[in-house]
Amino acid sequence: MDPIRYDPTGVFVAGGITREDVAAIMPKVDAARREVLTDAELWRTGGPVPPAQEPLDAGFIELPDRLLAEYQKNRATSELGRILAAGRRLADEVDRVLVLGIGGSYMGARALFESCCPPYYNELARSERGSRPRVYFEGNNVDNDVTQGVLDLLGRDRVAAGVADRWGIVVISKSGGTLETAVAFRQFLAALRQSCGGDAKQAARLVLPVTGQSGRLHDLATALGCGEIFNIPDGVGGRYSVLSAVGLVPAAVLGLDVVALLEGAAAMNVRFRAAAAGDNPVLDYVAVCHQFEAKRDAHIRVLSTWGKSLEAAGMWHDQLLSESLGKHERGATPLTVVNTRDLHSRGQQHQQGRRDKLITNVIVDRPRREPLAVGRSDLDQDKLNSLAAKTVPDIMAAAIAGTNRAYGEDGRPTADLHLPRLDEASIGQFFQMLMLATAVEGRLIGINPFGQPGVESYKSHMNAILRGERT
Ligand code: PA5
């Protein structure tokens, strides 16, 4: 597997911080790594969590290795085997799937969809989709008109006549009680039952629930008669759950290479545990980000994705960093940009605005498809014949180098994170690297990276308002 590569040279060139600054903090970052590994060990052994460390959601670290090991031992009956079989079965039976979930129960699956499926996937014919269904992400908002639009799309009261007309639901909620997802599930489930002509058993076959060991969704799925309920293990927090059933069930429905995804994450674990600073993307990234914030008072972390398929991966990271470290009036602010698009919107501010940003470029080294040339034309009014032999990747490479140079000349630091190509193995490494980095940074700055007490506040007010209670 080609490894992803973190190169912070631009940060040093632009005079943001020095290599010595990074070396100086490394012993503390390394100590934070050991703490995180101890957290992981606690999850593996099921040892009691000291109250001061609650909540401790470090289960994401060993999860990929555990899922792969079980699968190698027992293909059909392992959790991964069951996820793959259920995904395949649903894909064979329907041509549209709604994935319902919000926050950590949504963003990772969407990132996988956008980065690993062909562009405009839902527009393709079923054969071009590998006989897999179209996928729509809902239950992540409360938008009346969008819900109505989706019901229109699904055919409202129409009884599905065959695969092309039939649709299903993957509903994901760890707590099982999140209002946005629960309301959407109730509404779409009613429509699904109608589309199955009132056949409750058939409707249950077309629902794949992913939830915790107990809770309202678990109870509902049981009452509905769903054949399988996929579990989100205790100790795996929402925004750290993309490599559990939360991301894997939608990925299996889409026919993605789930094994390669987990192998990517497992490979990152190996590097995290064993590699020395300088060759350890997690440690190096944390040290640079932390020192940049500490020494330059720069609180904004721009994840600058190059290309159109990584926007959702950036949004996934926005949530990961915000909910994990945005506590006690601290924590860097993440911001995803998609370039070259956003060079024409945010670029001005990044070049000449406040000096409060560290930019990390996410660069895909090789495109999946043949490079497309600009091409020669008998209409050269656009003056592009001089670039006729250049390809789209050539233009992208020039844009990246040119932007880094422009920022560097103005003392605006940029680091580069290289993904060898956009595929499951790279994305698995990317997810695991950033989840590990977030946990390590939390330990480094003394903020528990797990739990999100601030999010509970809006939920309780919203519920009280809806039920006419005073708060
Ligand atoms: O990171 C988290 O834990 C949150 O973002 C949750 O994923 C989100 O609130 C959804 O929760 P649930 O899966 O319980 O519906």
Short mmCIF file of C-alpha atoms and ligand atoms in Angstrom, two decimals:
data_model
loop_
_atom_site.label_atom_id
_atom_site.label_comp_id
_atom_site.label_asym_id
_atom_site.label_seq_id
_atom_site.Cartn_x
_atom_site.Cartn_y
_atom_site.Cartn_z
CA MET A 1 0.00 0.00 0.00
CA ASP A 2 1.33 3.45 -0.90
CA PRO A 3 1.59 5.49 2.30
CA ILE A 4 0.16 8.95 2.69
CA ARG A 5 2.83 11.55 3.35
CA TYR A 6 2.87 14.67 5.50
CA ASP A 7 5.34 17.34 4.41
CA PRO A 8 5.46 20.51 6.55
CA THR A 9 8.43 22.08 4.70
CA GLY A 10 6.35 25.07 3.59
CA VAL A 11 5.67 26.00 7.20
CA PHE A 12 9.39 26.32 7.90
CA VAL A 13 10.10 28.09 4.61
CA ALA A 14 7.42 30.69 5.26
CA GLY A 15 8.94 31.39 8.62
CA GLY A 16 5.90 30.29 10.57
CA ILE A 17 7.79 28.18 13.04
CA THR A 18 11.17 26.44 12.92
CA ARG A 19 12.18 22.80 12.85
CA GLU A 20 13.65 23.41 16.31
CA ASP A 21 10.22 24.50 17.56
CA VAL A 22 8.80 21.19 16.36
CA ALA A 23 11.66 19.21 17.87
CA ALA A 24 11.19 21.02 21.18
CA ILE A 25 7.56 19.97 21.58
CA MET A 26 8.06 16.41 20.34
CA PRO A 27 8.77 14.79 23.74
CA LYS A 28 5.41 16.10 24.97
CA VAL A 29 3.65 14.94 21.80
CA ASP A 30 5.25 11.55 22.26
CA ALA A 31 4.01 11.41 25.84
CA ALA A 32 0.52 12.21 24.54
CA ARG A 33 0.87 9.35 22.06
CA ARG A 34 1.64 6.98 24.93
CA GLU A 35 -1.41 8.23 26.80
CA VAL A 36 -3.61 7.58 23.77
CA LEU A 37 -2.15 4.09 23.39
CA THR A 38 -2.95 3.44 27.04
CA ASP A 39 -6.51 4.62 26.34
CA ALA A 40 -6.68 2.10 23.49
CA GLU A 41 -5.36 -0.65 25.72
CA LEU A 42 -8.06 0.11 28.27
CA TRP A 43 -10.70 -0.37 25.57
CA ARG A 44 -9.13 -3.64 24.40
CA THR A 45 -8.95 -5.13 27.87
CA GLY A 46 -12.31 -3.72 28.97
CA GLY A 47 -10.64 -2.28 32.05
CA PRO A 48 -12.58 0.21 34.18
CA VAL A 49 -12.30 3.82 33.00
CA PRO A 50 -11.07 6.14 35.76
CA PRO A 51 -13.87 8.69 36.44
CA ALA A 52 -11.55 11.61 35.61
CA GLN A 53 -11.10 10.19 32.10
CA GLU A 54 -14.81 9.80 31.33
CA PRO A 55 -15.93 9.72 28.60
CA LEU A 56 -13.17 7.64 27.03
CA ASP A 57 -13.98 6.75 23.44
CA ALA A 58 -10.63 5.37 22.32
CA GLY A 59 -12.17 2.23 20.78
CA PHE A 60 -11.72 3.66 17.28
CA ILE A 61 -7.99 2.99 17.45
CA GLU A 62 -8.00 -0.79 17.45
CA LEU A 63 -11.34 -1.24 15.71
CA PRO A 64 -9.95 -1.62 12.16
CA ASP A 65 -7.44 -4.27 13.28
CA ARG A 66 -10.12 -6.10 15.23
CA LEU A 67 -12.62 -6.10 12.36
CA LEU A 68 -10.00 -7.32 9.89
CA ALA A 69 -8.73 -10.07 12.20
CA GLU A 70 -12.26 -11.39 12.84
CA TYR A 71 -12.99 -11.30 9.12
CA GLN A 72 -9.86 -13.23 8.23
CA LYS A 73 -10.76 -15.87 10.79
CA ASN A 74 -14.42 -16.18 10.06
CA ARG A 75 -15.46 -14.57 6.80
CA ALA A 76 -19.21 -15.15 6.81
CA THR A 77 -20.02 -14.84 10.49
CA SER A 78 -17.66 -11.99 11.40
CA GLU A 79 -19.12 -8.53 11.78
CA LEU A 80 -17.47 -7.36 8.58
CA GLY A 81 -18.74 -10.43 6.71
CA ARG A 82 -22.28 -9.69 7.90
CA ILE A 83 -21.98 -6.03 6.93
CA LEU A 84 -20.77 -6.94 3.44
CA ALA A 85 -23.54 -9.51 2.98
CA ALA A 86 -26.26 -7.13 4.16
CA GLY A 87 -24.93 -4.34 1.94
CA ARG A 88 -24.87 -6.65 -1.07
CA ARG A 89 -28.37 -7.93 -0.37
CA LEU A 90 -29.87 -4.45 -0.06
CA ALA A 91 -28.01 -3.33 -3.18
CA ASP A 92 -29.51 -6.27 -5.11
CA GLU A 93 -33.03 -5.46 -4.00
CA VAL A 94 -33.28 -1.68 -4.43
CA ASP A 95 -32.13 1.14 -6.69
CA ARG A 96 -32.19 3.95 -4.13
CA VAL A 97 -31.05 4.05 -0.53
CA LEU A 98 -31.60 6.82 2.00
CA VAL A 99 -28.82 7.01 4.55
CA LEU A 100 -30.31 8.72 7.60
CA GLY A 101 -27.98 10.10 10.28
CA ILE A 102 -26.41 13.32 11.52
CA GLY A 103 -23.01 14.47 12.81
CA GLY A 104 -20.71 11.52 13.39
CA SER A 105 -23.47 9.23 12.14
CA TYR A 106 -23.44 10.94 8.75
CA MET A 107 -20.31 12.82 7.78
CA GLY A 108 -17.89 9.92 7.42
CA ALA A 109 -20.22 7.96 5.16
CA ARG A 110 -20.72 11.03 3.02
CA ALA A 111 -16.96 11.57 2.84
CA LEU A 112 -16.56 7.98 1.64
CA PHE A 113 -19.31 8.42 -0.93
CA GLU A 114 -17.82 11.58 -2.40
CA SER A 115 -14.20 10.49 -2.37
CA CYS A 116 -14.47 6.86 -3.46
CA CYS A 117 -17.50 6.70 -5.79
CA PRO A 118 -17.32 8.01 -9.35
CA PRO A 119 -18.28 11.68 -9.74
CA TYR A 120 -22.00 12.23 -10.34
CA TYR A 121 -22.57 8.65 -9.23
CA ASN A 122 -26.32 9.08 -8.68
CA GLU A 123 -26.73 10.29 -12.26
CA LEU A 124 -25.21 7.12 -13.73
CA ALA A 125 -27.17 4.16 -15.07
CA ARG A 126 -27.38 1.20 -12.68
CA SER A 127 -24.92 -0.82 -14.77
CA GLU A 128 -22.42 2.06 -14.56
CA ARG A 129 -22.89 2.05 -10.78
CA GLY A 130 -21.80 -1.59 -10.59
CA SER A 131 -25.47 -2.54 -10.01
CA ARG A 132 -25.41 -0.59 -6.77
CA PRO A 133 -28.18 1.79 -5.66
CA ARG A 134 -28.18 5.55 -5.73
CA VAL A 135 -27.54 6.97 -2.28
CA TYR A 136 -29.07 10.08 -0.66
CA PHE A 137 -28.08 11.45 2.74
CA GLU A 138 -31.03 12.64 4.79
CA GLY A 139 -32.01 12.84 8.45
CA ASN A 140 -29.24 15.40 8.93
CA ASN A 141 -31.49 18.45 9.09
CA VAL A 142 -35.09 19.46 9.57
CA ASP A 143 -35.91 20.90 6.19
CA ASN A 144 -39.56 20.55 5.26
CA ASP A 145 -39.20 21.22 1.55
CA VAL A 146 -36.23 18.92 1.10
CA THR A 147 -38.09 16.09 2.84
CA GLN A 148 -41.10 16.69 0.59
CA GLY A 149 -38.78 16.71 -2.42
CA VAL A 150 -37.23 13.39 -1.43
CA LEU A 151 -40.68 11.86 -0.97
CA ASP A 152 -41.58 13.08 -4.47
CA LEU A 153 -38.40 11.54 -5.81
CA LEU A 154 -39.16 8.21 -4.18
CA GLY A 155 -42.60 8.09 -5.74
CA ARG A 156 -44.77 9.06 -2.76
CA ASP A 157 -47.61 6.55 -2.42
CA ARG A 158 -46.53 4.43 -5.37
CA VAL A 159 -46.15 0.72 -4.72
CA ALA A 160 -42.74 -0.31 -6.03
CA ALA A 161 -43.01 -2.64 -8.99
CA GLY A 162 -39.42 -3.89 -9.22
CA VAL A 163 -35.81 -3.20 -8.32
CA ALA A 164 -35.67 0.02 -10.37
CA ASP A 165 -38.57 1.40 -8.35
CA ARG A 166 -37.74 -0.06 -4.97
CA TRP A 167 -35.83 1.81 -2.28
CA GLY A 168 -34.46 1.14 1.18
CA ILE A 169 -33.14 2.86 4.27
CA VAL A 170 -29.92 2.72 6.27
CA VAL A 171 -30.70 4.47 9.55
CA ILE A 172 -27.77 5.36 11.80
CA SER A 173 -27.90 6.77 15.31
CA LYS A 174 -25.69 5.68 18.17
CA SER A 175 -27.96 7.04 20.89
CA GLY A 176 -31.04 6.16 18.88
CA GLY A 177 -32.73 9.31 20.12
CA THR A 178 -31.42 12.13 17.94
CA LEU A 179 -34.48 14.09 16.87
CA GLU A 180 -33.47 14.99 13.31
CA THR A 181 -32.74 11.37 12.42
CA ALA A 182 -35.67 9.94 14.38
CA VAL A 183 -38.21 12.24 12.72
CA ALA A 184 -36.80 11.47 9.26
CA PHE A 185 -36.88 7.74 9.98
CA ARG A 186 -40.50 7.88 11.09
CA GLN A 187 -41.54 9.77 7.96
CA PHE A 188 -39.54 7.73 5.48
CA LEU A 189 -40.45 4.45 7.15
CA ALA A 190 -44.14 5.27 6.70
CA ALA A 191 -43.45 5.94 3.01
CA LEU A 192 -41.42 2.76 2.69
CA ARG A 193 -44.23 0.67 4.12
CA GLN A 194 -46.57 2.18 1.54
CA SER A 195 -44.11 1.50 -1.24
CA CYS A 196 -44.09 -2.13 -0.09
CA GLY A 197 -47.89 -2.21 -0.42
CA GLY A 198 -48.27 -2.44 3.34
CA ASP A 199 -46.15 -5.61 3.56
CA ALA A 200 -44.45 -5.02 6.93
CA LYS A 201 -42.02 -7.91 6.51
CA GLN A 202 -40.85 -6.66 3.15
CA ALA A 203 -40.37 -3.13 4.55
CA ALA A 204 -38.30 -4.53 7.43
CA ARG A 205 -36.05 -6.33 4.95
CA LEU A 206 -35.31 -3.00 3.31
CA VAL A 207 -34.12 -1.28 6.49
CA LEU A 208 -30.58 -1.65 7.82
CA PRO A 209 -30.35 -0.09 11.30
CA VAL A 210 -27.02 0.88 12.85
CA THR A 211 -27.18 1.83 16.52
CA GLY A 212 -25.95 1.23 20.07
CA GLN A 213 -26.71 -1.87 22.15
CA SER A 214 -29.94 -0.35 23.39
CA GLY A 215 -32.08 2.74 22.94
CA ARG A 216 -35.12 3.91 20.99
CA LEU A 217 -33.82 3.03 17.55
CA HIS A 218 -32.79 -0.41 18.77
CA ASP A 219 -36.28 -0.95 20.19
CA LEU A 220 -37.94 0.35 17.04
CA ALA A 221 -35.81 -1.80 14.72
CA THR A 222 -36.57 -4.84 16.87
CA ALA A 223 -40.31 -4.12 16.82
CA LEU A 224 -40.14 -3.60 13.06
CA GLY A 225 -38.61 -7.04 12.66
CA CYS A 226 -35.32 -6.02 11.05
CA GLY A 227 -33.26 -9.16 10.44
CA GLU A 228 -30.07 -7.55 11.67
CA ILE A 229 -29.20 -4.57 13.78
CA PHE A 230 -25.62 -3.42 13.31
CA ASN A 231 -23.91 -2.33 16.44
CA ILE A 232 -21.81 0.72 17.22
CA PRO A 233 -19.53 -0.56 19.97
CA ASP A 234 -19.34 1.17 23.32
CA GLY A 235 -16.21 3.23 23.50
CA VAL A 236 -16.42 4.33 19.86
CA GLY A 237 -17.68 7.93 19.80
CA GLY A 238 -19.83 9.35 16.99
CA ARG A 239 -17.20 11.38 15.17
CA TYR A 240 -14.66 8.58 15.62
CA SER A 241 -17.04 5.95 14.26
CA VAL A 242 -16.56 6.12 10.50
CA LEU A 243 -14.66 2.81 10.47
CA SER A 244 -17.38 1.01 12.45
CA ALA A 245 -20.74 -0.11 11.02
CA VAL A 246 -21.58 3.62 10.83
CA GLY A 247 -19.41 4.11 7.74
CA LEU A 248 -19.02 0.49 6.72
CA VAL A 249 -22.70 -0.33 6.16
CA PRO A 250 -23.22 2.54 3.67
CA ALA A 251 -19.83 1.68 2.11
CA ALA A 252 -20.91 -1.96 1.71
CA VAL A 253 -24.17 -0.89 0.06
CA LEU A 254 -22.12 1.17 -2.39
CA GLY A 255 -19.78 -1.75 -3.08
CA LEU A 256 -16.69 0.09 -1.88
CA ASP A 257 -13.55 -1.84 -0.99
CA VAL A 258 -14.18 -1.94 2.73
CA VAL A 259 -11.24 -4.24 3.40
CA ALA A 260 -8.81 -1.82 1.74
CA LEU A 261 -10.33 1.02 3.77
CA LEU A 262 -9.71 -0.82 7.04
CA GLU A 263 -6.27 -1.93 5.90
CA GLY A 264 -5.40 1.72 5.26
CA ALA A 265 -6.43 2.60 8.81
CA ALA A 266 -4.54 -0.40 10.23
CA ALA A 267 -1.40 0.70 8.33
CA MET A 268 -1.70 4.14 9.90
CA ASN A 269 -1.96 2.50 13.32
CA VAL A 270 1.33 0.71 12.67
CA ARG A 271 3.05 3.98 11.79
CA PHE A 272 1.48 5.74 14.75
CA ARG A 273 2.76 3.12 17.17
CA ALA A 274 6.21 2.53 15.73
CA ALA A 275 7.51 5.33 13.53
CA ALA A 276 9.80 7.98 14.89
CA ALA A 277 9.10 11.69 14.66
CA GLY A 278 9.90 12.92 11.18
CA ASP A 279 8.34 9.82 9.66
CA ASN A 280 5.21 9.65 11.75
CA PRO A 281 2.43 11.69 10.13
CA VAL A 282 0.34 11.81 13.30
CA LEU A 283 3.10 13.09 15.57
CA ASP A 284 4.52 15.45 12.98
CA TYR A 285 1.12 16.92 12.16
CA VAL A 286 0.19 17.44 15.81
CA ALA A 287 3.54 19.03 16.63
CA VAL A 288 3.33 21.49 13.73
CA CYS A 289 -0.32 22.40 14.36
CA HIS A 290 0.22 22.81 18.07
CA GLN A 291 3.37 24.90 17.83
CA PHE A 292 1.88 27.06 15.17
CA GLU A 293 -1.04 27.86 17.44
CA ALA A 294 1.14 28.27 20.54
CA LYS A 295 3.87 30.40 18.94
CA ARG A 296 1.94 32.36 16.33
CA ASP A 297 -1.41 32.59 18.06
CA ALA A 298 -2.93 31.21 14.87
CA HIS A 299 -6.19 29.50 15.72
CA ILE A 300 -7.59 28.75 12.32
CA ARG A 301 -6.73 25.46 10.65
CA VAL A 302 -7.52 25.51 7.00
CA LEU A 303 -7.81 22.09 5.39
CA SER A 304 -7.24 23.03 1.81
CA THR A 305 -8.46 20.18 -0.38
CA TRP A 306 -7.40 20.16 -4.02
CA GLY A 307 -10.08 18.68 -6.27
CA LYS A 308 -13.80 18.27 -5.99
CA SER A 309 -14.08 14.91 -4.25
CA LEU A 310 -12.62 15.75 -0.84
CA GLU A 311 -15.04 18.43 0.30
CA ALA A 312 -17.07 16.04 2.42
CA ALA A 313 -13.87 14.61 3.89
CA GLY A 314 -13.00 18.17 4.89
CA MET A 315 -16.43 18.65 6.48
CA TRP A 316 -15.90 15.39 8.36
CA HIS A 317 -12.65 16.85 9.71
CA ASP A 318 -14.40 20.12 10.60
CA GLN A 319 -16.72 18.18 12.88
CA LEU A 320 -13.95 16.01 14.30
CA LEU A 321 -11.82 18.95 15.37
CA SER A 322 -14.67 21.24 16.46
CA GLU A 323 -16.49 18.75 18.65
CA SER A 324 -13.35 17.17 20.05
CA LEU A 325 -11.25 20.15 21.05
CA GLY A 326 -13.69 23.08 21.02
CA LYS A 327 -14.08 23.07 24.79
CA HIS A 328 -13.20 25.25 27.79
CA GLU A 329 -12.99 28.28 25.49
CA ARG A 330 -10.12 26.66 23.61
CA GLY A 331 -9.50 24.59 20.52
CA ALA A 332 -8.50 25.59 16.98
CA THR A 333 -11.21 26.45 14.47
CA PRO A 334 -11.26 24.21 11.40
CA LEU A 335 -12.17 25.45 7.95
CA THR A 336 -12.41 23.38 4.81
CA VAL A 337 -11.73 24.89 1.43
CA VAL A 338 -11.94 23.26 -1.98
CA ASN A 339 -9.41 24.46 -4.48
CA THR A 340 -8.98 25.70 -7.04
CA ARG A 341 -12.63 26.74 -6.56
CA ASP A 342 -12.09 28.68 -3.33
CA LEU A 343 -8.98 30.48 -4.54
CA HIS A 344 -11.65 32.64 -6.16
CA SER A 345 -13.47 33.25 -2.89
CA ARG A 346 -11.39 32.67 0.25
CA GLY A 347 -7.99 32.90 -1.44
CA GLN A 348 -7.81 36.69 -1.08
CA GLN A 349 -8.18 36.48 2.68
CA HIS A 350 -5.72 33.62 2.99
CA GLN A 351 -3.15 35.63 1.03
CA GLN A 352 -3.61 39.02 2.68
CA GLY A 353 -6.01 38.73 5.61
CA ARG A 354 -5.24 38.19 9.30
CA ARG A 355 -2.21 36.06 10.07
CA ASP A 356 -4.24 33.58 12.07
CA LYS A 357 -4.23 30.55 9.78
CA LEU A 358 -2.25 27.40 9.20
CA ILE A 359 -3.05 25.92 5.82
CA THR A 360 -2.74 22.18 5.31
CA ASN A 361 -3.10 21.20 1.67
CA VAL A 362 -4.62 17.80 0.95
CA ILE A 363 -3.15 16.79 -2.38
CA VAL A 364 -4.03 13.71 -4.44
CA ASP A 365 -0.85 12.70 -6.23
CA ARG A 366 -2.33 10.64 -9.09
CA PRO A 367 -5.77 10.97 -10.67
CA ARG A 368 -7.84 7.80 -11.09
CA ARG A 369 -8.49 8.45 -14.77
CA GLU A 370 -6.23 9.21 -17.76
CA PRO A 371 -4.98 12.82 -17.71
CA LEU A 372 -7.10 14.95 -20.01
CA ALA A 373 -5.19 17.40 -22.25
CA VAL A 374 -6.30 20.99 -22.84
CA GLY A 375 -6.23 20.23 -26.56
CA ARG A 376 -5.64 22.26 -29.71
CA SER A 377 -8.44 24.23 -31.32
CA ASP A 378 -8.84 26.14 -34.59
CA LEU A 379 -10.57 28.79 -32.46
CA ASP A 380 -7.64 30.16 -30.44
CA GLN A 381 -9.26 33.38 -29.30
CA ASP A 382 -8.89 32.04 -25.75
CA LYS A 383 -5.10 31.75 -26.39
CA LEU A 384 -4.94 28.24 -25.03
CA ASN A 385 -3.17 26.60 -27.96
CA SER A 386 0.13 27.41 -26.26
CA LEU A 387 -1.02 25.12 -23.43
CA ALA A 388 -2.57 22.48 -25.70
CA ALA A 389 -0.35 19.64 -24.48
CA LYS A 390 -0.84 20.45 -20.81
CA THR A 391 -3.26 18.24 -18.93
CA VAL A 392 -5.75 18.97 -16.15
CA PRO A 393 -3.39 17.39 -13.58
CA ASP A 394 -0.58 19.64 -14.93
CA ILE A 395 -2.79 22.68 -14.32
CA MET A 396 -3.71 21.44 -10.86
CA ALA A 397 -0.03 20.86 -9.98
CA ALA A 398 0.83 24.39 -11.18
CA ALA A 399 -2.04 25.82 -9.12
CA ILE A 400 -0.84 24.05 -5.98
CA ALA A 401 2.81 25.03 -6.47
CA GLY A 402 1.87 28.58 -7.46
CA THR A 403 -0.40 29.04 -4.45
CA ASN A 404 2.17 27.63 -2.04
CA ARG A 405 4.79 29.93 -3.54
CA ALA A 406 2.53 32.99 -3.32
CA TYR A 407 1.63 32.22 0.29
CA GLY A 408 5.25 31.44 1.16
CA GLU A 409 6.50 34.74 -0.28
CA ASP A 410 4.09 36.54 2.00
CA GLY A 411 5.04 34.50 5.07
CA ARG A 412 1.80 32.47 4.97
CA PRO A 413 2.66 28.93 6.04
CA THR A 414 1.41 25.86 4.23
CA ALA A 415 1.98 22.17 4.92
CA ASP A 416 1.16 19.39 2.43
CA LEU A 417 -0.61 16.11 3.08
CA HIS A 418 -0.21 13.82 0.07
CA LEU A 419 -2.66 11.04 -0.70
CA PRO A 420 -1.14 8.70 -3.32
CA ARG A 421 -4.53 8.43 -5.05
CA LEU A 422 -8.16 8.81 -4.19
CA ASP A 423 -9.16 5.34 -3.10
CA GLU A 424 -10.25 3.41 -0.05
CA ALA A 425 -6.71 2.61 1.13
CA SER A 426 -5.71 6.30 1.12
CA ILE A 427 -8.94 7.44 2.72
CA GLY A 428 -8.60 4.81 5.44
CA GLN A 429 -5.15 6.17 6.27
CA PHE A 430 -6.45 9.75 6.13
CA PHE A 431 -9.37 9.09 8.50
CA GLN A 432 -7.23 7.23 11.01
CA MET A 433 -4.42 9.77 10.88
CA LEU A 434 -6.72 12.68 11.67
CA MET A 435 -8.67 10.81 14.36
CA LEU A 436 -5.42 9.80 16.05
CA ALA A 437 -4.04 13.32 15.71
CA THR A 438 -7.15 14.79 17.32
CA ALA A 439 -6.95 12.39 20.25
CA VAL A 440 -3.21 13.06 20.70
CA GLU A 441 -3.67 16.82 20.54
CA GLY A 442 -6.44 16.60 23.13
CA ARG A 443 -4.16 14.74 25.51
CA LEU A 444 -1.35 17.20 24.74
CA ILE A 445 -3.37 20.28 25.66
CA GLY A 446 -5.33 18.67 28.50
CA ILE A 447 -8.74 18.65 26.79
CA ASN A 448 -10.75 15.43 26.74
CA PRO A 449 -11.16 14.84 22.99
CA PHE A 450 -14.19 12.63 23.57
CA GLY A 451 -17.75 13.64 24.45
CA GLN A 452 -19.52 16.82 23.29
CA PRO A 453 -21.32 18.28 26.30
CA GLY A 454 -21.95 21.56 24.46
CA VAL A 455 -24.11 19.87 21.82
CA GLU A 456 -26.49 18.51 24.45
CA SER A 457 -27.56 22.00 25.44
CA TYR A 458 -29.36 22.90 22.18
CA LYS A 459 -30.97 19.46 22.15
CA SER A 460 -32.54 19.83 25.58
CA HIS A 461 -33.79 23.36 24.80
CA MET A 462 -35.21 22.26 21.46
CA ASN A 463 -37.01 19.33 23.04
CA ALA A 464 -38.37 21.48 25.85
CA ILE A 465 -39.64 24.10 23.39
CA LEU A 466 -41.30 21.44 21.26
CA ARG A 467 -43.01 19.89 24.24
CA GLY A 468 -44.07 23.26 25.65
CA GLU A 469 -41.94 22.89 28.78
CA ARG A 470 -40.20 25.77 30.52
CA THR A 471 -36.42 25.55 30.85
O1 PA5 B 1 -19.66 12.96 17.53
C1 PA5 B 1 -20.74 12.76 18.03
O2 PA5 B 1 -20.89 11.96 18.98
C2 PA5 B 1 -21.99 13.45 17.52
O3 PA5 B 1 -21.70 14.26 16.43
C3 PA5 B 1 -23.04 12.43 17.12
O4 PA5 B 1 -22.53 11.60 16.13
C4 PA5 B 1 -24.32 13.10 16.62
O5 PA5 B 1 -24.82 13.97 17.59
C5 PA5 B 1 -25.38 12.06 16.28
O6 PA5 B 1 -25.65 11.26 17.39
P1 PA5 B 1 -26.37 9.88 17.27
O7 PA5 B 1 -25.52 8.97 16.48
O8 PA5 B 1 -26.54 9.42 18.67
O9 PA5 B 1 -27.69 10.12 16.57
#
